[in-house]
Each structure stands twice: as structure tokens, then as C-alpha cells.
Short mmCIF file of C-alpha atoms in Angstrom, two decimals:
data_model
loop_
_atom_site.label_atom_id
_atom_site.label_comp_id
_atom_site.label_asym_id
_atom_site.label_seq_id
_atom_site.Cartn_x
_atom_site.Cartn_y
_atom_site.Cartn_z
CA MET H 28 1.16 -9.38 -19.00
CA ASN H 29 -0.59 -6.09 -19.70
CA SER H 30 -4.37 -5.92 -19.83
CA ALA H 31 -6.00 -5.68 -23.26
CA GLY H 32 -6.87 -2.03 -22.58
CA THR H 33 -3.29 -1.22 -21.63
CA ASP H 34 -1.95 -2.97 -24.73
CA GLN H 35 -4.36 -0.98 -26.91
CA LEU H 36 -3.22 2.30 -25.33
CA LEU H 37 0.43 1.30 -25.77
CA ARG H 38 -0.22 0.65 -29.48
CA ARG H 39 -1.81 4.09 -29.81
CA ILE H 40 1.17 5.66 -28.01
CA ALA H 41 3.55 3.90 -30.40
CA GLU H 42 1.56 5.46 -33.24
CA GLY H 43 2.13 8.92 -31.71
CA ASP H 44 -1.17 9.47 -29.84
CA GLU H 45 -0.18 11.71 -26.90
CA ARG H 46 -3.69 11.57 -25.41
CA ALA H 47 -3.31 7.80 -25.10
CA LEU H 48 -0.21 8.34 -22.94
CA ASP H 49 -2.07 10.81 -20.73
CA ARG H 50 -4.92 8.33 -20.35
CA LEU H 51 -2.61 5.41 -19.60
CA LEU H 52 -0.74 7.36 -16.93
CA GLY H 53 -4.01 8.68 -15.49
CA GLU H 54 -5.34 5.13 -15.14
CA GLN H 55 -2.35 4.29 -12.93
CA ARG H 56 -2.65 7.31 -10.59
CA ASP H 57 -4.77 5.51 -7.93
CA TYR H 58 -2.40 2.55 -7.93
CA LEU H 59 0.59 4.87 -7.48
CA ARG H 60 -1.16 6.58 -4.55
CA ARG H 61 -1.68 3.19 -2.88
CA LEU H 62 1.95 2.32 -3.58
CA LEU H 63 3.20 5.49 -1.89
CA GLU H 64 0.77 5.13 1.02
CA ALA H 65 2.31 1.72 1.64
CA ARG H 66 5.92 2.83 1.13
CA MET H 67 6.27 6.38 2.49
CA GLU H 68 7.04 6.77 6.16
CA PRO H 69 5.16 9.52 8.03
CA GLY H 70 8.36 11.55 8.51
CA LEU H 71 9.02 11.61 4.79
CA ARG H 72 5.37 12.35 4.04
CA GLN H 73 5.66 15.53 6.17
CA ARG H 74 8.48 16.75 3.93
CA VAL H 75 7.50 15.36 0.54
CA ASP H 76 4.02 15.42 -0.99
CA PRO H 77 3.21 12.01 -2.53
CA SER H 78 1.53 13.84 -5.44
CA ASP H 79 4.89 15.43 -6.28
CA VAL H 80 6.57 12.01 -6.37
CA ILE H 81 3.81 10.71 -8.67
CA GLN H 82 4.05 13.76 -10.92
CA GLU H 83 7.83 13.38 -11.23
CA ALA H 84 7.48 9.66 -12.00
CA MET H 85 4.91 10.36 -14.69
CA LEU H 86 7.15 13.00 -16.22
CA VAL H 87 10.05 10.54 -16.33
CA ALA H 88 7.76 7.85 -17.76
CA SER H 89 6.60 10.27 -20.47
CA ARG H 90 10.19 10.96 -21.44
CA ARG H 91 11.16 7.28 -21.44
CA ILE H 92 8.06 5.71 -22.93
CA ASP H 93 9.82 5.05 -26.25
CA ASP H 94 12.46 3.01 -24.43
CA TYR H 95 9.71 1.01 -22.71
CA LEU H 96 7.93 0.42 -26.02
CA ASP H 97 11.17 -0.78 -27.64
CA ARG H 98 12.20 -3.16 -24.86
CA ARG H 99 9.01 -3.97 -22.88
CA PRO H 100 11.02 -5.36 -19.96
CA THR H 101 7.90 -5.99 -17.84
CA THR H 102 4.26 -4.96 -17.64
CA PHE H 103 3.61 -1.24 -17.93
CA ARG H 104 2.30 -1.08 -14.36
CA LEU H 105 5.45 -2.64 -12.92
CA TRP H 106 7.65 -0.43 -15.10
CA LEU H 107 5.82 2.67 -13.86
CA ARG H 108 6.05 1.31 -10.29
CA ARG H 109 9.83 1.12 -10.71
CA LYS H 110 9.97 4.72 -11.99
CA THR H 111 7.88 5.86 -9.01
CA LEU H 112 10.05 4.01 -6.49
CA GLU H 113 13.14 5.54 -8.10
CA ARG H 114 11.64 9.00 -7.50
CA LEU H 115 10.85 7.97 -3.92
CA ILE H 116 14.46 6.87 -3.40
CA GLU H 117 15.62 10.27 -4.63
CA ALA H 118 13.25 11.97 -2.19
CA ARG H 119 14.55 9.83 0.66
CA ARG H 120 18.16 10.52 -0.21
CA LYS H 121 17.50 14.21 -0.48
CA HIS H 122 15.61 14.52 2.80
CA PHE H 123 17.17 11.75 4.89
CA ALA H 124 20.53 11.14 3.16
CA GLN H 125 19.77 7.41 2.92
CA LYS H 126 21.29 5.28 0.19
CA ARG H 127 19.42 1.99 0.62
CA THR H 128 17.32 0.57 -2.17
CA ILE H 129 13.61 0.77 -1.54
CA ASP H 130 12.69 -2.50 -3.22
CA ARG H 131 14.61 -4.37 -0.54
CA GLU H 132 12.86 -2.55 2.30
CA SER H 133 9.33 -3.04 3.55
CA PRO H 134 8.50 0.03 5.60
CA LEU H 135 5.56 -0.78 7.80
CA THR H 136 3.40 2.28 7.40
CA ASP H 137 0.01 2.60 9.01
CA ALA H 138 -1.57 2.33 5.56
CA SER H 139 0.11 -0.99 4.77
CA SER H 140 -0.80 -2.42 8.18
CA LEU H 141 -4.43 -1.32 7.74
CA ALA H 142 -4.57 -2.83 4.24
CA ILE H 143 -3.39 -6.16 5.60
CA ALA H 144 -5.85 -5.90 8.51
CA ARG H 145 -8.63 -5.24 5.98
CA HIS H 146 -7.64 -8.43 4.17
CA LEU H 147 -7.74 -10.46 7.39
CA LEU H 148 -11.17 -9.21 8.45
CA SER H 149 -14.47 -9.62 6.70
CA GLU H 150 -16.73 -6.66 5.97
CA ARG H 151 -18.98 -7.30 8.99
CA PRO H 152 -19.90 -4.07 10.82
CA SER H 153 -17.94 -5.25 13.86
CA ALA H 154 -14.93 -5.85 11.60
CA VAL H 155 -14.98 -2.24 10.41
CA VAL H 156 -14.74 -1.05 14.02
CA MET H 157 -11.92 -3.50 14.77
CA ARG H 158 -9.78 -2.48 11.77
CA GLN H 159 -8.05 0.50 13.37
CA GLU H 160 -7.15 -1.47 16.49
CA LEU H 161 -6.04 -4.47 14.48
CA GLY H 162 -3.81 -2.29 12.28
CA GLY H 163 -1.44 -1.67 15.19
CA GLN H 164 -1.42 -5.33 16.13
CA VAL H 165 -0.77 -6.34 12.51
CA ARG H 166 2.15 -3.91 12.41
CA GLU H 167 3.59 -5.45 15.56
CA ALA H 168 3.09 -9.01 14.26
CA MET H 169 4.60 -8.10 10.88
CA LEU H 170 7.80 -6.97 12.58
CA THR H 171 8.32 -10.56 13.73
CA LEU H 172 8.10 -11.91 10.16
CA SER H 173 10.97 -12.27 7.71
CA GLU H 174 11.64 -9.49 5.24
CA SER H 175 10.39 -11.67 2.36
CA ASP H 176 7.11 -12.42 4.19
CA ARG H 177 6.54 -8.72 4.92
CA GLU H 178 7.33 -7.77 1.34
CA ILE H 179 4.91 -10.22 -0.27
CA LEU H 180 2.12 -9.23 2.14
CA ILE H 181 2.63 -5.55 1.34
CA LEU H 182 2.82 -6.17 -2.41
CA ARG H 183 -0.42 -8.18 -2.46
CA ASN H 184 -2.48 -6.38 0.20
CA ALA H 185 -1.27 -2.77 0.34
CA GLU H 186 -0.17 -2.30 -3.27
CA HIS H 187 -2.91 -4.61 -4.63
CA LEU H 188 -0.59 -6.28 -7.13
CA THR H 189 -1.81 -9.47 -8.74
CA ASN H 190 -0.05 -12.76 -8.10
CA PHE H 191 1.36 -12.61 -11.63
CA GLU H 192 2.74 -9.09 -11.06
CA VAL H 193 4.31 -10.13 -7.75
CA ALA H 194 5.90 -13.15 -9.42
CA GLN H 195 7.29 -10.99 -12.18
CA LEU H 196 8.56 -8.37 -9.73
CA LEU H 197 10.25 -10.96 -7.51
CA GLU H 198 11.46 -12.92 -10.55
CA ILE H 199 9.86 -16.17 -9.42
CA ASP H 200 7.27 -18.56 -10.85
CA PRO H 201 3.62 -17.51 -10.22
CA LYS H 202 2.95 -20.80 -8.38
CA THR H 203 5.91 -20.09 -6.12
CA ALA H 204 4.64 -16.56 -5.48
CA SER H 205 1.21 -17.94 -4.60
CA LYS H 206 2.68 -20.48 -2.18
CA ARG H 207 4.98 -17.87 -0.64
CA TYR H 208 2.02 -15.53 -0.12
CA GLY H 209 -0.07 -18.31 1.43
CA ARG H 210 2.73 -19.20 3.85
CA ALA H 211 3.21 -15.53 4.77
CA VAL H 212 -0.51 -15.13 5.51
CA LEU H 213 -0.39 -18.29 7.64
CA ARG H 214 2.66 -17.08 9.60
CA LEU H 215 1.04 -13.67 10.14
CA SER H 216 -2.16 -15.33 11.33
CA GLU H 217 -0.15 -17.52 13.71
CA GLN H 218 1.65 -14.46 15.12
CA LEU H 219 -1.65 -12.63 15.59
CA SER H 220 -3.13 -15.71 17.28
CA GLN H 221 -0.17 -15.81 19.70
CA MET H 222 -0.91 -12.15 20.48
CA GLY H 223 -4.50 -13.08 21.33
CA VAL H 224 -5.99 -11.67 18.13
CA SER H 225 -8.46 -13.88 16.31
CA ASN H 226 -9.56 -13.23 12.77
#
């Protein structure tokens, strides 16, 4: 489900308002940066500027907005996410000659590990100091989790998707997504506890 503001901009776009499209895409820029921070490995980041991937995705979205408006297969944010990940796949193939689909991978970047660490810690001053150290431990603990646990943790904590968006993306019921997320957080906490890390 799109927000009321997004729906209003989509109506204006359908009426031919090009500024509405620019505004709608601009509102998603921070989200797309977080998405790429969570999904781009450092080696790829050295070769490909995330801003270029975002720009290409927005260009493709601009060209295909009429198709989106006709079909509305998902929320606008998730549709734009898909377009951005498609551009990222192209960048990976070009620079690393990989042909795996990115939605089935959960690369554990430093940014995604830190986002999850931020979720596990409160905002106490001591917690801020511990975040960097915990990020490495979270990364190590995440490697012991299943692919589905890692994916839902990254979607919720690094990409900041809502439970509804995660459910839609994974094609599951929102209650199931919520339970799956809760179990993943519990398993991650258990792994961290076994490593001697308390949150």
C-alpha cells in the first residue's frame, strides 16, 4: 500500500505532471542509498558509484512509469527497489561477471551489520561507542543464520522496509513476516549471546 502522499503524486503523474515524477523519485533517493549501502560489497563500490546506480534506476523508472501506473504490481517503493536492484545486478555482471540474482543473496556489508547492531542497542552513550565493535560481531553471527533469517533482518533493519513491504516483497502474509522477523531477531540474539555479546 502506497502512502497517501505517494498516491497523490502518482495521480498527478498520470495526469501528465512531470514535476510530480521528479518529486516522487527524489523522495525515494535516501531509501535507495540505504538499499545500496546494505547491498553493495566494498569491492563493487570501488568500481561503481552508488549514485550512478540510483541515477540509472531513476531513468529507467521515468521511462517505465506508465507501465507501473497501468499495472500497479506492488507499492511504488518496492517497484523502484526492484528497478534499482536490476541496475545493481547489471553492474555486478559487468564488473564481476556474476549471473546470480541479487534478491536471493544477502551480502553482509558493514553498513547492513551496523544497521542491525544499531537496532540491537539502545541510544545510550555507551551503546554508541559499542556499535562499531558490535557491527563485526553481528556480521559474524549473521553468517551462522539461514539465508531467510539474514534476508529479513537486512530488509527490516538495513533497508528500513515496513513489515507490510517485507511481506509483499517475500509474497507472504504480514503476520507471517512479523513472526519470521521476530524469530530471526531471537536467533541472532542467541548467536550473539553464545559469542559472549550481551545486548
